[in-house]
Amino acid sequence: ANVTRSPFSAKGHTIALEGDNIQVFEYVDKNSAMKDATVLTQKYAESERSVSWKMNMHVYVDDNLAIFYMGNKESILKSLEKTSGMALK
């Protein structure tokens, strides 16, 4: 399914995985993906949201993709880290 999420300026897609959803946003280049992903992580790092909510948010950049995952399933996190490296936050 298509998805939009601020501040991601690219079109996104929701991917169902192990009962959770991952949102993937495709950019023209890595710099654009990194810029929007960094804005998102900074926005929520500075917010008044609960600590538990922040602990569930994971943002990755893999080449021209920005990947957003709100969850803590260890198998999903390991797969994302294996393919995309450590989360930005």
PDB file with one MODEL, atoms N, CA, C and O in Angstrom:
MODEL        1
ATOM      1  N   ALA A   1       0.831  -1.180   0.000  1.00  0.00           N
ATOM      2  CA  ALA A   1       0.000   0.000   0.000  1.00  0.00           C
ATOM      3  C   ALA A   1       0.882   1.252   0.000  1.00  0.00           C
ATOM      4  O   ALA A   1       1.968   1.260   0.580  1.00  0.00           O
ATOM      5  N   ASN A   2       0.410   2.282  -0.642  1.00  0.00           N
ATOM      6  CA  ASN A   2       1.141   3.554  -0.670  1.00  0.00           C
ATOM      7  C   ASN A   2       0.955   4.273   0.666  1.00  0.00           C
ATOM      8  O   ASN A   2      -0.073   4.123   1.327  1.00  0.00           O
ATOM      9  N   VAL A   3       1.970   5.059   1.055  1.00  0.00           N
ATOM     10  CA  VAL A   3       1.918   5.757   2.333  1.00  0.00           C
ATOM     11  C   VAL A   3       2.649   7.090   2.212  1.00  0.00           C
ATOM     12  O   VAL A   3       3.600   7.229   1.443  1.00  0.00           O
ATOM     13  N   THR A   4       2.184   8.068   2.991  1.00  0.00           N
ATOM     14  CA  THR A   4       2.902   9.332   3.128  1.00  0.00           C
ATOM     15  C   THR A   4       3.138   9.548   4.614  1.00  0.00           C
ATOM     16  O   THR A   4       2.296   9.207   5.444  1.00  0.00           O
ATOM     17  N   ARG A   5       4.284  10.115   4.939  1.00  0.00           N
ATOM     18  CA  ARG A   5       4.633  10.395   6.335  1.00  0.00           C
ATOM     19  C   ARG A   5       5.573  11.584   6.338  1.00  0.00           C
ATOM     20  O   ARG A   5       6.603  11.585   5.663  1.00  0.00           O
ATOM     21  N   SER A   6       5.208  12.584   7.098  1.00  0.00           N
ATOM     22  CA  SER A   6       6.067  13.744   7.237  1.00  0.00           C
ATOM     23  C   SER A   6       7.260  13.352   8.118  1.00  0.00           C
ATOM     24  O   SER A   6       7.058  12.666   9.120  1.00  0.00           O
ATOM     25  N   PRO A   7       8.455  13.746   7.799  1.00  0.00           N
ATOM     26  CA  PRO A   7       8.909  14.684   6.785  1.00  0.00           C
ATOM     27  C   PRO A   7       9.385  14.012   5.503  1.00  0.00           C
ATOM     28  O   PRO A   7      10.029  14.663   4.681  1.00  0.00           O
ATOM     29  N   PHE A   8       9.086  12.718   5.307  1.00  0.00           N
ATOM     30  CA  PHE A   8       9.540  12.045   4.091  1.00  0.00           C
ATOM     31  C   PHE A   8       8.868  12.675   2.877  1.00  0.00           C
ATOM     32  O   PHE A   8       7.640  12.694   2.788  1.00  0.00           O
ATOM     33  N   SER A   9       9.655  13.186   1.953  1.00  0.00           N
ATOM     34  CA  SER A   9       9.119  13.862   0.777  1.00  0.00           C
ATOM     35  C   SER A   9       8.912  12.904  -0.394  1.00  0.00           C
ATOM     36  O   SER A   9       8.286  13.270  -1.389  1.00  0.00           O
ATOM     37  N   ALA A  10       9.427  11.697  -0.284  1.00  0.00           N
ATOM     38  CA  ALA A  10       9.293  10.707  -1.359  1.00  0.00           C
ATOM     39  C   ALA A  10       8.047   9.857  -1.136  1.00  0.00           C
ATOM     40  O   ALA A  10       7.495   9.801  -0.037  1.00  0.00           O
ATOM     41  N   LYS A  11       7.626   9.205  -2.199  1.00  0.00           N
ATOM     42  CA  LYS A  11       6.513   8.264  -2.087  1.00  0.00           C
ATOM     43  C   LYS A  11       6.976   7.056  -1.284  1.00  0.00           C
ATOM     44  O   LYS A  11       8.120   6.614  -1.394  1.00  0.00           O
ATOM     45  N   GLY A  12       6.065   6.535  -0.478  1.00  0.00           N
ATOM     46  CA  GLY A  12       6.403   5.391   0.340  1.00  0.00           C
ATOM     47  C   GLY A  12       5.459   4.234   0.121  1.00  0.00           C
ATOM     48  O   GLY A  12       4.372   4.378  -0.439  1.00  0.00           O
ATOM     49  N   HIS A  13       5.909   3.087   0.579  1.00  0.00           N
ATOM     50  CA  HIS A  13       5.116   1.860   0.487  1.00  0.00           C
ATOM     51  C   HIS A  13       5.159   1.159   1.831  1.00  0.00           C
ATOM     52  O   HIS A  13       6.197   1.130   2.492  1.00  0.00           O
ATOM     53  N   THR A  14       4.036   0.597   2.233  1.00  0.00           N
ATOM     54  CA  THR A  14       3.969  -0.187   3.450  1.00  0.00           C
ATOM     55  C   THR A  14       4.167  -1.646   3.093  1.00  0.00           C
ATOM     56  O   THR A  14       3.528  -2.171   2.181  1.00  0.00           O
ATOM     57  N   ILE A  15       5.060  -2.290   3.824  1.00  0.00           N
ATOM     58  CA  ILE A  15       5.349  -3.705   3.611  1.00  0.00           C
ATOM     59  C   ILE A  15       5.015  -4.439   4.902  1.00  0.00           C
ATOM     60  O   ILE A  15       5.534  -4.096   5.964  1.00  0.00           O
ATOM     61  N   ALA A  16       4.154  -5.443   4.818  1.00  0.00           N
ATOM     62  CA  ALA A  16       3.809  -6.259   5.976  1.00  0.00           C
ATOM     63  C   ALA A  16       4.882  -7.319   6.163  1.00  0.00           C
ATOM     64  O   ALA A  16       5.269  -8.007   5.219  1.00  0.00           O
ATOM     65  N   LEU A  17       5.361  -7.440   7.417  1.00  0.00           N
ATOM     66  CA  LEU A  17       6.411  -8.397   7.716  1.00  0.00           C
ATOM     67  C   LEU A  17       6.201  -8.925   9.132  1.00  0.00           C
ATOM     68  O   LEU A  17       6.248  -8.164  10.099  1.00  0.00           O
ATOM     69  N   GLU A  18       5.974 -10.206   9.244  1.00  0.00           N
ATOM     70  CA  GLU A  18       5.814 -10.868  10.540  1.00  0.00           C
ATOM     71  C   GLU A  18       4.756 -10.191  11.418  1.00  0.00           C
ATOM     72  O   GLU A  18       4.941 -10.071  12.629  1.00  0.00           O
ATOM     73  N   GLY A  19       3.675  -9.758  10.823  1.00  0.00           N
ATOM     74  CA  GLY A  19       2.595  -9.132  11.575  1.00  0.00           C
ATOM     75  C   GLY A  19       2.796  -7.654  11.870  1.00  0.00           C
ATOM     76  O   GLY A  19       1.916  -7.027  12.460  1.00  0.00           O
ATOM     77  N   ASP A  20       3.917  -7.084  11.483  1.00  0.00           N
ATOM     78  CA  ASP A  20       4.201  -5.658  11.649  1.00  0.00           C
ATOM     79  C   ASP A  20       4.273  -5.001  10.281  1.00  0.00           C
ATOM     80  O   ASP A  20       4.253  -5.679   9.254  1.00  0.00           O
ATOM     81  N   ASN A  21       4.356  -3.681  10.273  1.00  0.00           N
ATOM     82  CA  ASN A  21       4.485  -2.933   9.028  1.00  0.00           C
ATOM     83  C   ASN A  21       5.785  -2.151   9.009  1.00  0.00           C
ATOM     84  O   ASN A  21       6.185  -1.560  10.012  1.00  0.00           O
ATOM     85  N   ILE A  22       6.429  -2.155   7.869  1.00  0.00           N
ATOM     86  CA  ILE A  22       7.618  -1.350   7.620  1.00  0.00           C
ATOM     87  C   ILE A  22       7.260  -0.397   6.497  1.00  0.00           C
ATOM     88  O   ILE A  22       6.628  -0.794   5.519  1.00  0.00           O
ATOM     89  N   GLN A  23       7.658   0.853   6.632  1.00  0.00           N
ATOM     90  CA  GLN A  23       7.408   1.834   5.584  1.00  0.00           C
ATOM     91  C   GLN A  23       8.729   2.141   4.891  1.00  0.00           C
ATOM     92  O   GLN A  23       9.725   2.457   5.540  1.00  0.00           O
ATOM     93  N   VAL A  24       8.724   2.044   3.566  1.00  0.00           N
ATOM     94  CA  VAL A  24       9.926   2.254   2.763  1.00  0.00           C
ATOM     95  C   VAL A  24       9.670   3.402   1.796  1.00  0.00           C
ATOM     96  O   VAL A  24       8.697   3.390   1.043  1.00  0.00           O
ATOM     97  N   PHE A  25      10.561   4.400   1.826  1.00  0.00           N
ATOM     98  CA  PHE A  25      10.437   5.593   0.991  1.00  0.00           C
ATOM     99  C   PHE A  25      11.613   5.613   0.012  1.00  0.00           C
ATOM    100  O   PHE A  25      12.771   5.527   0.422  1.00  0.00           O
ATOM    101  N   GLU A  26      11.308   5.728  -1.282  1.00  0.00           N
ATOM    102  CA  GLU A  26      12.335   5.678  -2.324  1.00  0.00           C
ATOM    103  C   GLU A  26      12.652   7.079  -2.844  1.00  0.00           C
ATOM    104  O   GLU A  26      11.771   7.796  -3.319  1.00  0.00           O
ATOM    105  N   TYR A  27      13.930   7.450  -2.745  1.00  0.00           N
ATOM    106  CA  TYR A  27      14.420   8.765  -3.161  1.00  0.00           C
ATOM    107  C   TYR A  27      15.264   8.642  -4.423  1.00  0.00           C
ATOM    108  O   TYR A  27      15.607   7.542  -4.856  1.00  0.00           O
ATOM    109  N   VAL A  28      15.592   9.793  -5.004  1.00  0.00           N
ATOM    110  CA  VAL A  28      16.430   9.799  -6.203  1.00  0.00           C
ATOM    111  C   VAL A  28      17.884   9.491  -5.856  1.00  0.00           C
ATOM    112  O   VAL A  28      18.628   8.997  -6.704  1.00  0.00           O
ATOM    113  N   ASP A  29      18.300   9.777  -4.613  1.00  0.00           N
ATOM    114  CA  ASP A  29      19.682   9.489  -4.216  1.00  0.00           C
ATOM    115  C   ASP A  29      19.778   9.327  -2.697  1.00  0.00           C
ATOM    116  O   ASP A  29      18.835   9.626  -1.964  1.00  0.00           O
ATOM    117  N   LYS A  30      20.934   8.848  -2.246  1.00  0.00           N
ATOM    118  CA  LYS A  30      21.150   8.589  -0.821  1.00  0.00           C
ATOM    119  C   LYS A  30      21.108   9.874   0.002  1.00  0.00           C
ATOM    120  O   LYS A  30      20.584   9.871   1.116  1.00  0.00           O
ATOM    121  N   ASN A  31      21.653  10.974  -0.530  1.00  0.00           N
ATOM    122  CA  ASN A  31      21.662  12.233   0.219  1.00  0.00           C
ATOM    123  C   ASN A  31      20.257  12.704   0.562  1.00  0.00           C
ATOM    124  O   ASN A  31      20.011  13.174   1.673  1.00  0.00           O
ATOM    125  N   SER A  32      19.342  12.581  -0.379  1.00  0.00           N
ATOM    126  CA  SER A  32      17.951  12.989  -0.132  1.00  0.00           C
ATOM    127  C   SER A  32      17.293  12.102   0.917  1.00  0.00           C
ATOM    128  O   SER A  32      16.573  12.589   1.788  1.00  0.00           O
ATOM    129  N   ALA A  33      17.544  10.797   0.830  1.00  0.00           N
ATOM    130  CA  ALA A  33      16.987   9.865   1.814  1.00  0.00           C
ATOM    131  C   ALA A  33      17.546  10.165   3.202  1.00  0.00           C
ATOM    132  O   ALA A  33      16.806  10.165   4.186  1.00  0.00           O
ATOM    133  N   MET A  34      18.850  10.419   3.280  1.00  0.00           N
ATOM    134  CA  MET A  34      19.492  10.696   4.566  1.00  0.00           C
ATOM    135  C   MET A  34      18.982  12.003   5.173  1.00  0.00           C
ATOM    136  O   MET A  34      18.793  12.099   6.386  1.00  0.00           O
ATOM    137  N   LYS A  35      18.764  13.002   4.327  1.00  0.00           N
ATOM    138  CA  LYS A  35      18.286  14.306   4.821  1.00  0.00           C
ATOM    139  C   LYS A  35      16.935  14.161   5.513  1.00  0.00           C
ATOM    140  O   LYS A  35      16.764  14.617   6.643  1.00  0.00           O
ATOM    141  N   ASP A  36      15.971  13.526   4.838  1.00  0.00           N
ATOM    142  CA  ASP A  36      14.639  13.382   5.418  1.00  0.00           C
ATOM    143  C   ASP A  36      14.652  12.463   6.637  1.00  0.00           C
ATOM    144  O   ASP A  36      13.953  12.731   7.614  1.00  0.00           O
ATOM    145  N   ALA A  37      15.428  11.393   6.596  1.00  0.00           N
ATOM    146  CA  ALA A  37      15.510  10.470   7.726  1.00  0.00           C
ATOM    147  C   ALA A  37      16.106  11.166   8.944  1.00  0.00           C
ATOM    148  O   ALA A  37      15.659  10.941  10.069  1.00  0.00           O
ATOM    149  N   THR A  38      17.101  12.000   8.727  1.00  0.00           N
ATOM    150  CA  THR A  38      17.729  12.742   9.821  1.00  0.00           C
ATOM    151  C   THR A  38      16.757  13.750  10.420  1.00  0.00           C
ATOM    152  O   THR A  38      16.702  13.912  11.639  1.00  0.00           O
ATOM    153  N   VAL A  39      15.989  14.428   9.568  1.00  0.00           N
ATOM    154  CA  VAL A  39      14.987  15.379  10.060  1.00  0.00           C
ATOM    155  C   VAL A  39      13.983  14.652  10.958  1.00  0.00           C
ATOM    156  O   VAL A  39      13.618  15.163  12.016  1.00  0.00           O
ATOM    157  N   LEU A  40      13.541  13.480  10.547  1.00  0.00           N
ATOM    158  CA  LEU A  40      12.573  12.723  11.351  1.00  0.00           C
ATOM    159  C   LEU A  40      13.168  12.337  12.698  1.00  0.00           C
ATOM    160  O   LEU A  40      12.522  12.527  13.728  1.00  0.00           O
ATOM    161  N   THR A  41      14.368  11.805  12.712  1.00  0.00           N
ATOM    162  CA  THR A  41      14.956  11.375  13.982  1.00  0.00           C
ATOM    163  C   THR A  41      15.205  12.562  14.909  1.00  0.00           C
ATOM    164  O   THR A  41      15.013  12.445  16.119  1.00  0.00           O
ATOM    165  N   GLN A  42      15.626  13.693  14.364  1.00  0.00           N
ATOM    166  CA  GLN A  42      15.840  14.878  15.191  1.00  0.00           C
ATOM    167  C   GLN A  42      14.524  15.426  15.731  1.00  0.00           C
ATOM    168  O   GLN A  42      14.448  15.856  16.882  1.00  0.00           O
ATOM    169  N   LYS A  43      13.496  15.410  14.900  1.00  0.00           N
ATOM    170  CA  LYS A  43      12.185  15.903  15.312  1.00  0.00           C
ATOM    171  C   LYS A  43      11.682  15.146  16.533  1.00  0.00           C
ATOM    172  O   LYS A  43      11.194  15.754  17.486  1.00  0.00           O
ATOM    173  N   TYR A  44      11.798  13.835  16.507  1.00  0.00           N
ATOM    174  CA  TYR A  44      11.282  13.046  17.615  1.00  0.00           C
ATOM    175  C   TYR A  44      12.240  12.974  18.789  1.00  0.00           C
ATOM    176  O   TYR A  44      11.799  12.753  19.917  1.00  0.00           O
ATOM    177  N   ALA A  45      13.519  13.151  18.569  1.00  0.00           N
ATOM    178  CA  ALA A  45      14.478  13.191  19.671  1.00  0.00           C
ATOM    179  C   ALA A  45      14.235  14.423  20.535  1.00  0.00           C
ATOM    180  O   ALA A  45      14.446  14.388  21.747  1.00  0.00           O
ATOM    181  N   GLU A  46      13.794  15.503  19.916  1.00  0.00           N
ATOM    182  CA  GLU A  46      13.567  16.764  20.622  1.00  0.00           C
ATOM    183  C   GLU A  46      12.130  16.920  21.127  1.00  0.00           C
ATOM    184  O   GLU A  46      11.816  17.886  21.821  1.00  0.00           O
ATOM    185  N   SER A  47      11.269  15.979  20.782  1.00  0.00           N
ATOM    186  CA  SER A  47       9.852  16.118  21.134  1.00  0.00           C
ATOM    187  C   SER A  47       9.604  15.739  22.593  1.00  0.00           C
ATOM    188  O   SER A  47      10.492  15.257  23.297  1.00  0.00           O
ATOM    189  N   GLU A  48       8.397  15.968  23.007  1.00  0.00           N
ATOM    190  CA  GLU A  48       7.973  15.644  24.366  1.00  0.00           C
ATOM    191  C   GLU A  48       7.337  14.256  24.427  1.00  0.00           C
ATOM    192  O   GLU A  48       6.734  13.897  25.438  1.00  0.00           O
ATOM    193  N   ARG A  49       7.463  13.498  23.387  1.00  0.00           N
ATOM    194  CA  ARG A  49       6.836  12.167  23.364  1.00  0.00           C
ATOM    195  C   ARG A  49       7.475  11.263  24.421  1.00  0.00           C
ATOM    196  O   ARG A  49       8.583  11.516  24.895  1.00  0.00           O
ATOM    197  N   SER A  50       6.755  10.218  24.771  1.00  0.00           N
ATOM    198  CA  SER A  50       7.228   9.324  25.822  1.00  0.00           C
ATOM    199  C   SER A  50       8.488   8.577  25.392  1.00  0.00           C
ATOM    200  O   SER A  50       8.723   8.342  24.206  1.00  0.00           O
ATOM    201  N   VAL A  51       9.276   8.220  26.373  1.00  0.00           N
ATOM    202  CA  VAL A  51      10.517   7.488  26.112  1.00  0.00           C
ATOM    203  C   VAL A  51      10.211   6.142  25.474  1.00  0.00           C
ATOM    204  O   VAL A  51      10.932   5.710  24.573  1.00  0.00           O
ATOM    205  N   SER A  52       9.159   5.472  25.921  1.00  0.00           N
ATOM    206  CA  SER A  52       8.832   4.158  25.359  1.00  0.00           C
ATOM    207  C   SER A  52       8.473   4.265  23.882  1.00  0.00           C
ATOM    208  O   SER A  52       8.794   3.372  23.098  1.00  0.00           O
ATOM    209  N   TRP A  53       7.805   5.358  23.498  1.00  0.00           N
ATOM    210  CA  TRP A  53       7.457   5.558  22.090  1.00  0.00           C
ATOM    211  C   TRP A  53       8.724   5.733  21.266  1.00  0.00           C
ATOM    212  O   TRP A  53       8.852   5.150  20.189  1.00  0.00           O
ATOM    213  N   LYS A  54       9.657   6.532  21.766  1.00  0.00           N
ATOM    214  CA  LYS A  54      10.912   6.768  21.049  1.00  0.00           C
ATOM    215  C   LYS A  54      11.713   5.484  20.906  1.00  0.00           C
ATOM    216  O   LYS A  54      12.396   5.295  19.900  1.00  0.00           O
ATOM    217  N   MET A  55      11.643   4.598  21.891  1.00  0.00           N
ATOM    218  CA  MET A  55      12.398   3.353  21.840  1.00  0.00           C
ATOM    219  C   MET A  55      11.853   2.414  20.770  1.00  0.00           C
ATOM    220  O   MET A  55      12.565   1.516  20.321  1.00  0.00           O
ATOM    221  N   ASN A  56      10.611   2.605  20.357  1.00  0.00           N
ATOM    222  CA  ASN A  56      10.003   1.756  19.338  1.00  0.00           C
ATOM    223  C   ASN A  56      10.231   2.266  17.926  1.00  0.00           C
ATOM    224  O   ASN A  56       9.937   1.550  16.968  1.00  0.00           O
ATOM    225  N   MET A  57      10.744   3.478  17.765  1.00  0.00           N
ATOM    226  CA  MET A  57      10.934   4.073  16.439  1.00  0.00           C
ATOM    227  C   MET A  57      12.343   3.761  15.923  1.00  0.00           C
ATOM    228  O   MET A  57      13.339   4.007  16.603  1.00  0.00           O
ATOM    229  N   HIS A  58      12.400   3.215  14.709  1.00  0.00           N
ATOM    230  CA  HIS A  58      13.685   2.866  14.100  1.00  0.00           C
ATOM    231  C   HIS A  58      13.693   3.397  12.668  1.00  0.00           C
ATOM    232  O   HIS A  58      12.770   3.138  11.895  1.00  0.00           O
ATOM    233  N   VAL A  59      14.738   4.137  12.325  1.00  0.00           N
ATOM    234  CA  VAL A  59      14.852   4.722  10.995  1.00  0.00           C
ATOM    235  C   VAL A  59      16.196   4.301  10.403  1.00  0.00           C
ATOM    236  O   VAL A  59      17.240   4.449  11.039  1.00  0.00           O
ATOM    237  N   TYR A  60      16.157   3.781   9.193  1.00  0.00           N
ATOM    238  CA  TYR A  60      17.354   3.304   8.508  1.00  0.00           C
ATOM    239  C   TYR A  60      17.462   3.989   7.154  1.00  0.00           C
ATOM    240  O   TYR A  60      16.458   4.426   6.591  1.00  0.00           O
ATOM    241  N   VAL A  61      18.683   4.082   6.633  1.00  0.00           N
ATOM    242  CA  VAL A  61      18.903   4.531   5.266  1.00  0.00           C
ATOM    243  C   VAL A  61      19.753   3.474   4.575  1.00  0.00           C
ATOM    244  O   VAL A  61      20.821   3.101   5.061  1.00  0.00           O
ATOM    245  N   ASP A  62      19.268   3.005   3.447  1.00  0.00           N
ATOM    246  CA  ASP A  62      19.974   2.005   2.652  1.00  0.00           C
ATOM    247  C   ASP A  62      19.996   2.500   1.217  1.00  0.00           C
ATOM    248  O   ASP A  62      18.998   2.407   0.502  1.00  0.00           O
ATOM    249  N   ASP A  63      21.140   3.028   0.802  1.00  0.00           N
ATOM    250  CA  ASP A  63      21.299   3.647  -0.509  1.00  0.00           C
ATOM    251  C   ASP A  63      20.249   4.752  -0.651  1.00  0.00           C
ATOM    252  O   ASP A  63      20.277   5.712   0.118  1.00  0.00           O
ATOM    253  N   ASN A  64      19.333   4.646  -1.601  1.00  0.00           N
ATOM    254  CA  ASN A  64      18.352   5.712  -1.809  1.00  0.00           C
ATOM    255  C   ASN A  64      17.022   5.444  -1.091  1.00  0.00           C
ATOM    256  O   ASN A  64      16.010   6.068  -1.408  1.00  0.00           O
ATOM    257  N   LEU A  65      17.024   4.523  -0.131  1.00  0.00           N
ATOM    258  CA  LEU A  65      15.807   4.183   0.602  1.00  0.00           C
ATOM    259  C   LEU A  65      15.881   4.678   2.041  1.00  0.00           C
ATOM    260  O   LEU A  65      16.902   4.514   2.708  1.00  0.00           O
ATOM    261  N   ALA A  66      14.806   5.278   2.511  1.00  0.00           N
ATOM    262  CA  ALA A  66      14.631   5.576   3.922  1.00  0.00           C
ATOM    263  C   ALA A  66      13.588   4.592   4.432  1.00  0.00           C
ATOM    264  O   ALA A  66      12.516   4.449   3.844  1.00  0.00           O
ATOM    265  N   ILE A  67      13.909   3.918   5.530  1.00  0.00           N
ATOM    266  CA  ILE A  67      13.061   2.849   6.050  1.00  0.00           C
ATOM    267  C   ILE A  67      12.628   3.210   7.461  1.00  0.00           C
ATOM    268  O   ILE A  67      13.458   3.529   8.312  1.00  0.00           O
ATOM    269  N   PHE A  68      11.321   3.159   7.704  1.00  0.00           N
ATOM    270  CA  PHE A  68      10.741   3.518   9.002  1.00  0.00           C
ATOM    271  C   PHE A  68      10.063   2.283   9.579  1.00  0.00           C
ATOM    272  O   PHE A  68       9.220   1.663   8.930  1.00  0.00           O
ATOM    273  N   TYR A  69      10.443   1.932  10.810  1.00  0.00           N
ATOM    274  CA  TYR A  69       9.826   0.797  11.491  1.00  0.00           C
ATOM    275  C   TYR A  69       9.475   1.208  12.909  1.00  0.00           C
ATOM    276  O   TYR A  69      10.332   1.680  13.656  1.00  0.00           O
ATOM    277  N   MET A  70       8.227   1.031  13.273  1.00  0.00           N
ATOM    278  CA  MET A  70       7.758   1.341  14.610  1.00  0.00           C
ATOM    279  C   MET A  70       7.428   0.018  15.297  1.00  0.00           C
ATOM    280  O   MET A  70       6.303  -0.475  15.223  1.00  0.00           O
ATOM    281  N   GLY A  71       8.420  -0.537  15.959  1.00  0.00           N
ATOM    282  CA  GLY A  71       8.227  -1.807  16.640  1.00  0.00           C
ATOM    283  C   GLY A  71       9.534  -2.304  17.219  1.00  0.00           C
ATOM    284  O   GLY A  71      10.576  -1.667  17.065  1.00  0.00           O
ATOM    285  N   ASN A  72       9.474  -3.447  17.886  1.00  0.00           N
ATOM    286  CA  ASN A  72      10.664  -3.993  18.523  1.00  0.00           C
ATOM    287  C   ASN A  72      10.841  -5.483  18.319  1.00  0.00           C
ATOM    288  O   ASN A  72      11.480  -6.144  19.138  1.00  0.00           O
ATOM    289  N   LYS A  73      10.288  -6.029  17.244  1.00  0.00           N
ATOM    290  CA  LYS A  73      10.496  -7.453  16.981  1.00  0.00           C
ATOM    291  C   LYS A  73      11.964  -7.665  16.634  1.00  0.00           C
ATOM    292  O   LYS A  73      12.483  -7.110  15.665  1.00  0.00           O
ATOM    293  N   GLU A  74      12.606  -8.473  17.444  1.00  0.00           N
ATOM    294  CA  GLU A  74      14.043  -8.691  17.306  1.00  0.00           C
ATOM    295  C   GLU A  74      14.413  -9.222  15.912  1.00  0.00           C
ATOM    296  O   GLU A  74      15.428  -8.812  15.348  1.00  0.00           O
ATOM    297  N   SER A  75      13.610 -10.119  15.361  1.00  0.00           N
ATOM    298  CA  SER A  75      13.920 -10.687  14.048  1.00  0.00           C
ATOM    299  C   SER A  75      13.865  -9.622  12.952  1.00  0.00           C
ATOM    300  O   SER A  75      14.677  -9.643  12.027  1.00  0.00           O
ATOM    301  N   ILE A  76      12.919  -8.698  13.051  1.00  0.00           N
ATOM    302  CA  ILE A  76      12.818  -7.619  12.063  1.00  0.00           C
ATOM    303  C   ILE A  76      13.981  -6.657  12.231  1.00  0.00           C
ATOM    304  O   ILE A  76      14.599  -6.252  11.246  1.00  0.00           O
ATOM    305  N   LEU A  77      14.285  -6.288  13.470  1.00  0.00           N
ATOM    306  CA  LEU A  77      15.402  -5.369  13.714  1.00  0.00           C
ATOM    307  C   LEU A  77      16.719  -5.958  13.218  1.00  0.00           C
ATOM    308  O   LEU A  77      17.529  -5.247  12.622  1.00  0.00           O
ATOM    309  N   LYS A  78      16.938  -7.240  13.456  1.00  0.00           N
ATOM    310  CA  LYS A  78      18.174  -7.885  12.988  1.00  0.00           C
ATOM    311  C   LYS A  78      18.242  -7.883  11.470  1.00  0.00           C
ATOM    312  O   LYS A  78      19.303  -7.635  10.898  1.00  0.00           O
ATOM    313  N   SER A  79      17.129  -8.156  10.816  1.00  0.00           N
ATOM    314  CA  SER A  79      17.107  -8.150   9.342  1.00  0.00           C
ATOM    315  C   SER A  79      17.384  -6.758   8.788  1.00  0.00           C
ATOM    316  O   SER A  79      18.140  -6.602   7.829  1.00  0.00           O
ATOM    317  N   LEU A  80      16.764  -5.744   9.400  1.00  0.00           N
ATOM    318  CA  LEU A  80      16.991  -4.372   8.941  1.00  0.00           C
ATOM    319  C   LEU A  80      18.447  -3.951   9.162  1.00  0.00           C
ATOM    320  O   LEU A  80      19.044  -3.311   8.296  1.00  0.00           O
ATOM    321  N   GLU A  81      19.011  -4.303  10.302  1.00  0.00           N
ATOM    322  CA  GLU A  81      20.403  -3.955  10.568  1.00  0.00           C
ATOM    323  C   GLU A  81      21.358  -4.703   9.640  1.00  0.00           C
ATOM    324  O   GLU A  81      22.380  -4.157   9.225  1.00  0.00           O
ATOM    325  N   LYS A  82      21.026  -5.940   9.318  1.00  0.00           N
ATOM    326  CA  LYS A  82      21.869  -6.733   8.424  1.00  0.00           C
ATOM    327  C   LYS A  82      21.889  -6.147   7.017  1.00  0.00           C
ATOM    328  O   LYS A  82      22.933  -6.118   6.365  1.00  0.00           O
ATOM    329  N   THR A  83      20.734  -5.681   6.553  1.00  0.00           N
ATOM    330  CA  THR A  83      20.656  -5.164   5.182  1.00  0.00           C
ATOM    331  C   THR A  83      20.949  -3.676   5.079  1.00  0.00           C
ATOM    332  O   THR A  83      21.433  -3.209   4.048  1.00  0.00           O
ATOM    333  N   SER A  84      20.654  -2.913   6.155  1.00  0.00           N
ATOM    334  CA  SER A  84      20.741  -1.448   6.060  1.00  0.00           C
ATOM    335  C   SER A  84      21.709  -0.817   7.051  1.00  0.00           C
ATOM    336  O   SER A  84      21.910   0.397   7.014  1.00  0.00           O
ATOM    337  N   GLY A  85      22.307  -1.596   7.925  1.00  0.00           N
ATOM    338  CA  GLY A  85      23.200  -1.036   8.928  1.00  0.00           C
ATOM    339  C   GLY A  85      22.421  -0.602  10.158  1.00  0.00           C
ATOM    340  O   GLY A  85      21.228  -0.878  10.281  1.00  0.00           O
ATOM    341  N   MET A  86      23.098   0.070  11.052  1.00  0.00           N
ATOM    342  CA  MET A  86      22.470   0.502  12.303  1.00  0.00           C
ATOM    343  C   MET A  86      21.423   1.594  12.046  1.00  0.00           C
ATOM    344  O   MET A  86      21.539   2.388  11.113  1.00  0.00           O
ATOM    345  N   ALA A  87      20.413   1.604  12.895  1.00  0.00           N
ATOM    346  CA  ALA A  87      19.376   2.638  12.797  1.00  0.00           C
ATOM    347  C   ALA A  87      19.980   4.007  13.104  1.00  0.00           C
ATOM    348  O   ALA A  87      20.952   4.113  13.852  1.00  0.00           O
ATOM    349  N   LEU A  88      19.398   5.045  12.522  1.00  0.00           N
ATOM    350  CA  LEU A  88      19.883   6.408  12.752  1.00  0.00           C
ATOM    351  C   LEU A  88      19.630   6.861  14.173  1.00  0.00           C
ATOM    352  O   LEU A  88      20.378   7.696  14.681  1.00  0.00           O
ATOM    353  N   LYS A  89      18.631   6.358  14.822  1.00  0.00           N
ATOM    354  CA  LYS A  89      18.369   6.777  16.196  1.00  0.00           C
ATOM    355  C   LYS A  89      18.590   5.622  17.142  1.00  0.00           C
ATOM    356  O   LYS A  89      18.419   5.774  18.351  1.00  0.00           O
TER     357      LYS A  89
ENDMDL
END
